[in-house]
Short mmCIF file of C-alpha atoms in Angstrom, two decimals:
data_model
loop_
_atom_site.label_atom_id
_atom_site.label_comp_id
_atom_site.label_asym_id
_atom_site.label_seq_id
_atom_site.Cartn_x
_atom_site.Cartn_y
_atom_site.Cartn_z
CA MET A 1 -0.05 -0.02 0.07
CA GLU A 2 3.01 2.30 0.12
CA GLY A 3 3.39 5.03 -2.43
CA LEU A 4 -0.16 5.17 -3.73
CA THR A 5 -0.99 7.35 -6.66
CA LYS A 6 -3.50 10.09 -6.17
CA ASN A 7 -6.15 8.15 -8.06
CA GLU A 8 -5.48 5.06 -5.97
CA THR A 9 -5.92 7.09 -2.87
CA ILE A 10 -9.12 8.52 -4.11
CA ASP A 11 -10.43 5.11 -5.15
CA LEU A 12 -9.67 3.53 -1.71
CA ARG A 13 -11.34 6.50 0.02
CA ARG A 14 -14.46 5.97 -2.02
CA MET A 15 -14.53 2.34 -1.08
CA HIS A 16 -13.79 2.70 2.64
CA ILE A 17 -14.39 6.07 3.98
CA GLY A 18 -17.88 7.27 4.77
CA LYS A 19 -19.51 9.52 2.14
CA SER A 20 -20.25 12.09 4.89
CA CYS A 21 -16.50 12.66 5.50
CA ALA A 22 -16.21 15.63 3.27
CA LEU A 23 -12.93 16.80 1.36
CA PHE A 24 -11.93 20.30 0.42
CA PHE A 25 -12.38 20.71 -3.38
CA ALA A 26 -14.25 17.52 -3.70
CA HIS A 27 -14.16 17.44 -7.51
CA ASP A 28 -10.35 17.49 -7.52
CA PRO A 29 -9.09 17.21 -4.00
CA ILE A 30 -5.58 17.93 -3.09
CA LYS A 31 -3.36 15.19 -1.85
CA ILE A 32 -1.08 16.74 0.78
CA VAL A 33 1.99 14.76 1.65
CA ARG A 34 4.01 17.18 3.77
CA ALA A 35 3.85 20.64 5.36
CA LYS A 36 5.98 23.20 7.21
CA GLY A 37 5.27 26.45 8.75
CA GLN A 38 2.29 28.01 6.73
CA TYR A 39 2.82 25.95 3.71
CA MET A 40 1.58 22.68 2.49
CA TYR A 41 2.88 20.50 -0.34
CA ASP A 42 1.18 17.99 -2.56
CA GLU A 43 2.38 14.69 -4.07
CA GLU A 44 3.99 16.65 -6.92
CA ASP A 45 5.68 18.95 -4.47
CA ASN A 46 3.49 22.03 -5.42
CA GLU A 47 3.59 24.48 -2.52
CA TYR A 48 0.30 25.92 -1.18
CA LEU A 49 -0.01 28.94 1.08
CA ASP A 50 -2.18 27.74 3.94
CA CYS A 51 -4.75 30.34 5.05
CA ILE A 52 -7.25 27.91 6.78
CA ASN A 53 -5.35 25.52 9.13
CA ASN A 54 -5.97 27.13 12.53
CA VAL A 55 -5.26 23.55 13.88
CA CYS A 56 -1.60 23.79 13.17
CA HIS A 57 -1.41 27.03 15.26
CA VAL A 58 2.30 27.62 15.56
CA GLY A 59 3.02 26.25 12.05
CA HIS A 60 2.95 22.85 10.46
CA CYS A 61 5.34 20.35 11.91
CA HIS A 62 7.07 22.89 14.19
CA PRO A 63 10.36 21.18 15.17
CA HIS A 64 10.05 22.09 18.86
CA VAL A 65 6.57 20.48 19.10
CA VAL A 66 7.55 17.47 17.13
CA GLU A 67 10.58 16.91 19.19
CA ALA A 68 8.66 17.24 22.56
CA GLY A 69 6.19 14.55 21.44
CA SER A 70 8.73 12.23 20.02
CA LYS A 71 10.89 12.42 23.12
CA GLN A 72 8.02 11.79 25.38
CA MET A 73 6.65 8.80 23.27
CA GLN A 74 9.99 7.09 23.64
CA ILE A 75 9.86 7.18 27.42
CA LEU A 76 6.16 6.78 28.47
CA ASN A 77 2.54 7.13 27.44
CA THR A 78 -0.21 6.09 29.83
CA ASN A 79 -3.37 7.39 31.21
CA SER A 80 -3.93 10.17 33.85
CA ARG A 81 -4.66 7.71 36.72
CA PHE A 82 -0.87 7.58 37.21
CA LEU A 83 0.91 10.55 38.67
CA HIS A 84 2.94 12.38 36.09
CA ASP A 85 4.51 15.83 35.89
CA ASN A 86 3.34 16.84 32.43
CA ILE A 87 -0.32 16.94 33.21
CA VAL A 88 0.08 19.25 36.26
CA LYS A 89 2.67 21.44 34.45
CA LEU A 90 0.37 21.89 31.55
CA ALA A 91 -2.61 22.62 33.83
CA LYS A 92 -0.61 25.21 35.70
CA ARG A 93 0.75 26.92 32.50
CA LEU A 94 -2.89 27.17 31.17
CA THR A 95 -4.33 28.64 34.23
CA GLU A 96 -1.47 31.15 34.41
CA THR A 97 -2.91 32.65 31.11
CA LEU A 98 -6.44 32.93 32.38
CA PRO A 99 -8.22 35.02 35.09
CA SER A 100 -7.53 33.65 38.52
CA GLU A 101 -11.09 32.45 39.01
CA LEU A 102 -10.48 29.88 36.30
CA SER A 103 -8.18 27.44 38.08
CA VAL A 104 -9.30 23.85 37.61
CA VAL A 105 -8.57 21.92 34.42
CA TYR A 106 -10.04 18.77 32.82
CA PHE A 107 -8.20 17.36 29.77
CA THR A 108 -9.86 15.78 26.84
CA ASN A 109 -8.92 14.70 23.32
CA SER A 110 -10.98 17.16 21.21
CA GLY A 111 -12.93 20.42 21.28
CA SER A 112 -16.14 18.38 20.92
CA GLU A 113 -15.23 16.40 23.97
CA ALA A 114 -14.37 19.56 25.82
CA ASN A 115 -17.67 21.19 25.05
CA ASP A 116 -19.71 18.14 25.91
CA LEU A 117 -17.94 18.03 29.31
CA ALA A 118 -18.66 21.73 29.81
CA LEU A 119 -22.36 21.08 29.33
CA ARG A 120 -22.21 18.25 31.95
CA LEU A 121 -20.37 20.75 34.39
CA ALA A 122 -22.98 23.37 33.85
CA LYS A 123 -25.86 21.01 34.31
CA HIS A 124 -24.49 19.52 37.54
CA HIS A 125 -23.66 22.94 38.90
CA THR A 126 -27.11 24.49 38.24
CA LYS A 127 -29.17 21.27 38.46
CA GLN A 128 -30.88 22.54 35.21
CA SER A 129 -30.63 21.59 31.62
CA ASP A 130 -31.99 24.49 29.48
CA MET A 131 -29.18 26.05 27.38
CA ILE A 132 -29.11 29.25 25.37
CA VAL A 133 -27.02 29.31 22.12
CA LEU A 134 -26.45 31.50 19.15
CA GLU A 135 -28.03 30.86 15.79
CA GLY A 136 -25.40 29.68 13.29
CA ALA A 137 -23.31 28.16 16.10
CA TYR A 138 -21.09 25.13 15.79
CA HIS A 139 -19.65 23.58 18.92
CA GLY A 140 -18.84 19.87 17.88
CA HIS A 141 -19.83 16.69 16.31
CA VAL A 142 -21.21 14.57 19.17
CA ILE A 143 -25.01 14.37 19.82
CA SER A 144 -25.10 16.69 22.76
CA LEU A 145 -23.39 19.43 20.60
CA ILE A 146 -25.22 18.99 17.33
CA ASP A 147 -28.29 19.69 19.54
CA LEU A 148 -26.76 23.11 19.97
CA SER A 149 -25.30 23.62 16.51
CA THR A 150 -27.82 25.07 13.91
CA TYR A 151 -24.78 25.31 11.57
CA LYS A 152 -25.04 21.51 11.25
CA LEU A 153 -28.60 20.90 12.47
CA ASP A 154 -30.32 22.89 9.93
CA ASP A 155 -28.79 20.77 7.17
CA MET A 156 -30.22 17.52 8.44
CA LYS A 157 -33.24 16.67 6.34
CA ASP A 158 -34.40 13.29 7.44
CA GLY A 159 -36.15 14.52 10.57
CA VAL A 160 -34.26 12.02 12.85
CA HIS A 161 -32.22 14.66 14.67
CA ASN A 162 -34.13 17.66 15.85
CA LYS A 163 -33.37 20.49 18.25
CA PRO A 164 -34.40 19.47 21.77
CA LYS A 165 -36.94 21.62 23.74
CA SER A 166 -34.27 22.41 26.31
CA VAL A 167 -32.11 24.21 23.69
CA HIS A 168 -33.02 27.75 22.91
CA MET A 169 -31.67 29.71 19.98
CA VAL A 170 -31.04 33.58 20.16
CA ALA A 171 -30.10 35.75 17.30
CA CYS A 172 -26.26 35.91 16.53
CA PRO A 173 -24.97 39.46 17.16
CA ASP A 174 -24.11 39.92 13.50
CA ILE A 175 -24.10 43.70 13.09
CA TYR A 176 -23.55 43.52 9.30
CA ARG A 177 -26.37 41.18 8.14
CA GLY A 178 -28.08 40.09 11.40
CA LYS A 179 -31.35 40.93 13.01
CA TYR A 180 -30.05 44.41 14.05
CA ARG A 181 -27.77 45.88 11.54
CA ASP A 182 -25.29 48.77 11.66
CA ASP A 183 -27.00 50.56 8.81
CA GLU A 184 -30.30 50.64 10.69
CA HIS A 185 -29.26 51.36 14.35
CA PRO A 186 -26.64 53.39 15.97
CA LYS A 187 -23.56 51.23 16.70
CA GLU A 188 -23.60 52.12 20.32
CA ASP A 189 -27.00 50.53 20.65
CA LEU A 190 -26.27 47.15 19.04
CA ALA A 191 -24.83 45.26 21.95
CA LYS A 192 -27.84 46.21 24.11
CA LEU A 193 -30.27 45.30 21.37
CA TYR A 194 -28.79 41.83 20.77
CA ALA A 195 -28.23 41.25 24.59
CA ASP A 196 -31.89 42.23 25.29
CA ASP A 197 -32.93 39.28 23.06
CA VAL A 198 -31.25 37.03 25.44
CA LYS A 199 -32.99 38.66 28.48
CA GLU A 200 -36.35 38.24 26.64
CA LEU A 201 -35.57 34.54 25.88
CA ILE A 202 -34.74 33.99 29.56
CA ASP A 203 -38.22 35.52 30.47
CA VAL A 204 -39.86 33.12 27.99
CA ILE A 205 -38.00 30.10 29.51
CA HIS A 206 -39.08 31.12 33.02
CA ASN A 207 -42.76 31.63 31.88
CA HIS A 208 -42.68 28.05 30.70
CA GLY A 209 -41.77 26.95 34.16
CA ASP A 210 -38.13 26.18 33.34
CA THR A 211 -34.79 27.58 34.59
CA VAL A 212 -31.57 28.33 32.52
CA SER A 213 -28.60 26.21 33.03
CA GLY A 214 -26.33 28.25 30.80
CA PHE A 215 -25.17 30.21 27.78
CA ILE A 216 -22.57 28.89 25.45
CA ALA A 217 -20.96 30.74 22.52
CA GLU A 218 -17.67 30.95 20.73
CA SER A 219 -15.88 34.16 21.83
CA MET A 220 -15.88 35.09 18.16
CA GLN A 221 -18.27 33.11 15.92
CA SER A 222 -16.28 31.21 13.20
CA CYS A 223 -18.56 29.05 11.17
CA GLY A 224 -21.29 31.64 11.40
CA GLY A 225 -19.25 33.86 9.23
CA GLN A 226 -16.28 35.36 11.22
CA ILE A 227 -18.62 37.39 13.50
CA ILE A 228 -17.15 39.94 15.74
CA TYR A 229 -19.64 40.85 18.51
CA PRO A 230 -20.37 44.51 19.30
CA ASP A 231 -18.40 45.91 22.21
CA GLY A 232 -20.12 45.21 25.50
CA TYR A 233 -22.33 42.37 24.19
CA LEU A 234 -20.89 39.62 26.30
CA GLN A 235 -20.78 41.76 29.35
CA LYS A 236 -24.58 42.30 29.11
CA VAL A 237 -25.41 38.73 28.27
CA PHE A 238 -23.30 37.46 31.20
CA LYS A 239 -25.28 39.67 33.57
CA HIS A 240 -28.68 38.43 32.22
CA VAL A 241 -27.53 34.73 32.47
CA HIS A 242 -25.96 35.12 35.93
CA ASP A 243 -29.13 36.95 37.13
CA ALA A 244 -31.13 33.97 35.92
CA GLY A 245 -28.86 31.46 37.89
CA GLY A 246 -27.11 30.21 34.84
CA VAL A 247 -23.40 29.74 33.94
CA THR A 248 -21.49 31.09 30.96
CA ILE A 249 -19.40 29.00 28.72
CA MET A 250 -16.92 30.50 26.28
CA ASP A 251 -15.85 28.24 23.47
CA GLU A 252 -12.21 29.10 22.33
CA VAL A 253 -11.72 25.96 20.39
CA GLN A 254 -11.14 27.92 17.05
CA VAL A 255 -10.28 31.37 18.48
CA GLY A 256 -8.00 30.90 21.34
CA PHE A 257 -4.27 30.74 22.19
CA GLY A 258 -3.52 34.38 21.08
CA ARG A 259 -5.30 34.27 17.69
CA VAL A 260 -7.05 37.51 18.58
CA GLY A 261 -3.59 39.20 18.92
CA ASN A 262 -4.10 41.55 21.80
CA HIS A 263 -5.07 38.78 24.34
CA MET A 264 -4.37 35.16 24.88
CA TRP A 265 -8.07 34.38 24.94
CA SER A 266 -10.61 36.03 22.62
CA PHE A 267 -13.26 36.47 25.38
CA GLN A 268 -10.84 38.86 27.18
CA ASP A 269 -11.41 41.35 24.39
CA GLN A 270 -14.93 41.75 25.64
CA GLY A 271 -13.87 42.27 29.21
CA VAL A 272 -15.66 39.26 30.64
CA ILE A 273 -14.72 36.32 32.91
CA PRO A 274 -16.66 33.15 31.93
CA ASP A 275 -17.51 30.48 34.41
CA ILE A 276 -16.22 27.78 31.94
CA VAL A 277 -13.69 27.97 29.04
CA THR A 278 -13.12 25.18 26.42
CA MET A 279 -10.12 24.91 24.25
CA GLY A 280 -8.91 22.52 21.56
CA LYS A 281 -7.57 22.53 18.03
CA PRO A 282 -4.49 24.73 18.31
CA MET A 283 -3.65 23.38 21.69
CA GLY A 284 -1.79 20.43 20.21
CA ASN A 285 -0.75 21.94 16.88
CA GLY A 286 -2.45 18.98 15.18
CA HIS A 287 -2.15 16.53 17.99
CA PRO A 288 -5.48 15.62 19.60
CA ILE A 289 -5.59 17.36 22.96
CA ALA A 290 -8.18 19.75 24.39
CA ALA A 291 -9.27 21.01 27.81
CA VAL A 292 -11.99 22.52 29.98
CA VAL A 293 -11.07 25.13 32.61
CA THR A 294 -13.48 26.15 35.26
CA THR A 295 -13.93 27.50 38.79
CA LYS A 296 -13.38 25.59 42.00
CA GLU A 297 -17.12 26.03 42.73
CA ILE A 298 -18.25 24.36 39.51
CA SER A 299 -15.64 21.72 39.83
CA ALA A 300 -16.81 20.93 43.42
CA SER A 301 -20.43 20.63 42.24
CA PHE A 302 -19.36 18.16 39.64
CA ALA A 303 -17.34 16.01 42.04
CA SER A 304 -20.26 15.98 44.52
CA CYS A 305 -22.59 14.42 42.07
CA GLY A 306 -20.78 11.14 42.60
CA ALA A 307 -19.73 10.63 38.77
CA GLU A 308 -16.08 9.94 38.41
CA TYR A 309 -14.56 11.71 35.39
CA PHE A 310 -11.97 9.70 33.41
CA ASN A 311 -10.73 10.00 29.84
CA THR A 312 -8.42 7.28 28.57
CA TYR A 313 -6.23 9.53 26.62
CA GLY A 314 -7.06 13.00 28.01
CA GLY A 315 -4.03 14.32 29.84
CA ASN A 316 -1.70 11.53 28.75
CA PRO A 317 2.08 12.38 28.98
CA VAL A 318 2.69 12.65 25.29
CA SER A 319 -0.21 15.00 24.67
CA CYS A 320 0.69 17.24 27.64
CA ALA A 321 4.34 17.32 26.43
CA ILE A 322 3.12 18.64 23.12
CA GLY A 323 0.75 21.14 24.72
CA LEU A 324 3.60 22.48 26.81
CA ALA A 325 5.69 22.84 23.63
CA VAL A 326 2.99 24.75 21.86
CA LEU A 327 2.83 27.27 24.75
CA ASP A 328 6.71 27.57 24.59
CA VAL A 329 6.53 28.37 20.91
CA ILE A 330 3.62 31.00 21.29
CA GLU A 331 5.81 32.78 23.98
CA LEU A 332 9.35 32.42 22.45
CA GLU A 333 8.39 33.31 18.90
CA LYS A 334 5.95 36.05 20.07
CA LEU A 335 3.17 34.62 18.00
CA LYS A 336 0.46 36.49 19.79
CA GLU A 337 2.24 39.78 18.92
CA ASN A 338 2.66 38.60 15.48
CA ALA A 339 -1.09 37.84 15.07
CA LEU A 340 -1.84 41.40 16.18
CA LYS A 341 0.70 43.00 13.81
CA VAL A 342 -0.02 40.87 10.73
CA GLY A 343 -3.79 40.84 11.56
CA ASN A 344 -3.88 44.64 11.55
CA TYR A 345 -1.89 44.59 8.16
CA VAL A 346 -4.49 42.15 6.79
CA LEU A 347 -7.31 44.62 7.70
CA VAL A 348 -5.57 47.54 6.05
CA LYS A 349 -4.89 45.53 2.85
CA PHE A 350 -8.38 43.99 2.70
CA ARG A 351 -9.95 47.40 3.14
CA GLN A 352 -7.79 48.63 0.32
CA LEU A 353 -9.30 45.89 -1.86
CA MET A 354 -12.74 46.87 -0.67
CA ASP A 355 -12.15 50.39 -1.93
CA LYS A 356 -11.44 48.84 -5.48
CA HIS A 357 -14.01 46.12 -5.52
CA GLN A 358 -17.70 46.61 -4.88
CA ILE A 359 -18.13 42.81 -4.42
CA ILE A 360 -16.61 43.20 -0.84
CA GLY A 361 -19.39 44.49 1.39
CA ASP A 362 -17.68 44.12 4.74
CA VAL A 363 -14.20 43.45 6.14
CA ARG A 364 -14.24 42.27 9.77
CA GLY A 365 -11.83 40.47 12.03
CA LYS A 366 -9.39 40.69 14.94
CA GLY A 367 -5.83 39.29 14.89
CA LEU A 368 -5.44 36.36 12.49
CA PHE A 369 -9.25 35.83 12.38
CA VAL A 370 -10.61 37.80 9.47
CA GLY A 371 -13.69 37.63 7.15
CA LEU A 372 -14.52 39.13 3.81
CA ASP A 373 -18.28 39.29 3.24
CA LEU A 374 -19.04 39.19 -0.43
CA VAL A 375 -22.20 40.89 -1.70
CA LYS A 376 -24.00 41.36 -4.94
CA ASP A 377 -25.08 44.85 -3.83
CA ARG A 378 -23.57 46.80 -0.97
CA LYS A 379 -26.95 48.59 -0.23
CA THR A 380 -29.10 45.50 -0.03
CA ARG A 381 -26.10 43.28 1.18
CA GLU A 382 -27.42 40.37 -0.78
CA PRO A 383 -24.79 37.55 -0.31
CA ALA A 384 -22.66 36.76 -3.19
CA SER A 385 -22.46 32.90 -2.63
CA GLU A 386 -21.59 31.70 -6.09
CA GLU A 387 -18.94 34.42 -6.41
CA ALA A 388 -17.36 33.35 -3.11
CA LYS A 389 -17.25 29.67 -4.41
CA TYR A 390 -15.57 30.84 -7.48
CA VAL A 391 -12.92 32.86 -5.46
CA ILE A 392 -12.12 29.88 -3.42
CA ALA A 393 -11.72 27.64 -6.60
CA ARG A 394 -9.45 30.21 -8.27
CA LEU A 395 -7.34 30.68 -5.12
CA LYS A 396 -6.75 26.99 -5.13
CA GLU A 397 -5.57 27.21 -8.73
CA GLU A 398 -3.17 29.90 -7.66
CA HIS A 399 -1.95 27.57 -4.87
CA ILE A 400 -3.67 29.37 -1.95
CA LEU A 401 -5.88 27.31 0.36
CA TYR A 402 -8.86 29.26 1.55
CA SER A 403 -12.46 28.50 2.77
CA ARG A 404 -15.74 30.15 2.90
CA ASP A 405 -18.43 30.03 5.64
CA GLY A 406 -21.49 31.71 7.07
CA PRO A 407 -25.20 30.99 6.74
CA HIS A 408 -24.95 31.84 2.99
CA ARG A 409 -21.44 30.52 2.46
CA ASN A 410 -20.38 34.01 1.14
CA VAL A 411 -17.80 34.91 3.67
CA LEU A 412 -14.16 34.30 2.76
CA LYS A 413 -12.71 33.08 6.00
CA MET A 414 -9.09 33.51 7.03
CA LYS A 415 -7.62 31.68 10.05
CA PRO A 416 -4.06 30.69 9.04
CA PRO A 417 -1.15 29.39 11.15
CA MET A 418 0.08 32.09 13.52
CA CYS A 419 3.44 32.35 11.74
CA PHE A 420 1.65 34.00 8.73
CA THR A 421 3.65 37.01 7.56
CA GLU A 422 2.99 40.39 5.92
CA GLN A 423 4.67 38.97 2.75
CA ASN A 424 2.01 36.22 2.74
CA VAL A 425 -0.77 38.81 3.09
CA ASP A 426 0.65 40.79 0.03
CA HIS A 427 0.75 37.60 -2.01
CA LEU A 428 -2.75 36.76 -1.03
CA CYS A 429 -4.15 40.21 -1.75
CA GLU A 430 -2.50 40.37 -5.17
CA LYS A 431 -4.32 37.08 -6.08
CA LEU A 432 -7.59 38.26 -4.65
CA ASP A 433 -7.31 41.57 -6.55
CA MET A 434 -6.72 39.57 -9.77
CA ILE A 435 -9.75 37.23 -9.16
CA PHE A 436 -12.07 40.08 -8.22
CA LYS A 437 -11.09 41.75 -11.48
CA GLU A 438 -11.98 38.51 -13.34
CA ILE A 439 -15.42 38.48 -11.87
CA LYS A 440 -16.01 42.09 -12.69
CA SER A 441 -14.82 41.78 -16.26
CA GLY A 442 -16.36 38.48 -17.06
CA GLN A 443 -12.93 37.00 -17.92
CA VAL A 444 -11.50 33.76 -16.41
CA LYS A 445 -7.78 32.97 -16.50
CA LEU A 446 -7.75 29.38 -17.70
CA ASP A 447 -5.57 27.26 -19.90
CA ALA A 448 -6.92 25.22 -22.80
CA ASN A 449 -6.86 22.06 -20.71
CA ASN A 450 -9.52 23.47 -18.34
CA SER A 451 -7.45 23.17 -15.31
CA SER A 452 -9.97 25.11 -13.38
CA SER A 453 -12.75 22.37 -13.50
CA ALA A 454 -11.40 21.24 -10.08
CA ILE A 455 -13.37 23.32 -7.65
CA GLU A 456 -15.40 23.04 -4.51
CA GLU A 457 -18.70 21.77 -5.70
CA PRO A 458 -20.15 22.10 -9.23
CA PRO A 459 -18.10 22.04 -12.53
CA LEU A 460 -16.62 25.42 -13.39
CA LYS A 461 -18.58 26.06 -16.53
CA LYS A 462 -21.86 25.73 -14.53
CA LEU A 463 -20.46 27.96 -11.86
CA CYS A 464 -19.16 30.68 -14.25
CA THR A 465 -22.47 30.79 -16.04
CA GLY A 466 -24.20 31.17 -12.78
CA ILE A 467 -22.26 34.42 -11.93
CA GLY A 468 -22.23 35.67 -15.58
CA ILE A 469 -18.70 34.96 -16.51
CA ASP A 470 -17.87 34.21 -20.18
CA THR A 471 -17.23 30.54 -20.43
CA SER A 472 -15.87 30.41 -24.05
CA VAL A 473 -12.42 30.15 -22.67
CA LEU A 474 -13.36 26.65 -21.38
CA ASN A 475 -13.31 25.44 -24.98
CA GLY A 476 -10.09 27.24 -25.75
CA THR A 477 -11.86 29.72 -28.17
CA LYS A 478 -10.82 32.92 -26.19
CA GLN A 479 -7.42 34.06 -24.99
CA SER A 480 -7.30 35.18 -21.42
#
């Protein structure tokens, strides 16, 4: 089986991997065989600039992280029922980055496990089960979290998995295209308007004779379209939830570990202290490790219920060695500071693109977490979903890996490794400028062999026709 061709790999995947396991660029997926820093390489050694892998937080295959895991694996790997220095060292390092109230750590394998455990902690502490979540949220793939994740739940058509009555959705505070928009309300009112929705929902829950267990949200909503909450939103929501006896859970799985730039944790940008914080993905730089951090009071409530918590792999010595190494690199290479510097540069360059191209309706982001909201019309803000699909396909042809997200799949989503540079930004913006010009002019850069037929979903000819781009070049009849 060694040395499979790309087609052999595809054939075996079709035979043995579930169809629900999606690929990027499904019509012509990329076979990645190695990676380093912010670059990935296919089987032909083509180099791709990686703008999407927030998992490899400090850069693909970082030597310090790889060495730490390898060394520990040669000595010992076992479960956390045995005493070991790595688990307590990592717990200490993590809590030192957080507000002092958050001092108790539970280790898991993934963000999904972390969020599932956070729900358990909340329910045992409050003795209630009703949860408030944001529309468009995604918190993980296990059943308890699909219940909370309209991002996935809304796509399930067979009627088997439906939102439980104990889960209550509230409008996502998207000030660009949400329930309350910045072109309809003063910006200083938006946080209160969205937070008042939470208060009204709590009143409805109480009127039905139920009590709130908690509120869970990403500190910045990722899958919902790179949403940055209005200043003061979380402070107001936390007060409403605490007044109702509930707890607050901040999901930092995609946005933590310095990605916001000016803080280690994105919730700190809103000036709040959650009752529970979950973290994952970047914590192991590609290795499966995650964690839940909470208060002593909530931890005591969980312990008093009589249920022992044990996770076979959570907190094992190898995972914790890797987690410690990731924290080392963030600090030694000043990656938080880099996220702030390069992230600010991204915003400047993207806004320059916005000045040139009407298709960009909004530029939003903090640190290395940035979204371009593409529109057909800036006044109506109608989402340009097909155009976004085209941009992603063309970027792939230009050897840049990018993704799109949001309810309309029209938001170009950037969350690269934290070693991303200003030179990388310049290269990306040069290609985006070129592609936006193609859309505007109706021209598509293709060779006679139709190399661009490999895109995210439909064939390129159908896609180009859908957004009004001349497709005669597909037959080699027009020079581009």
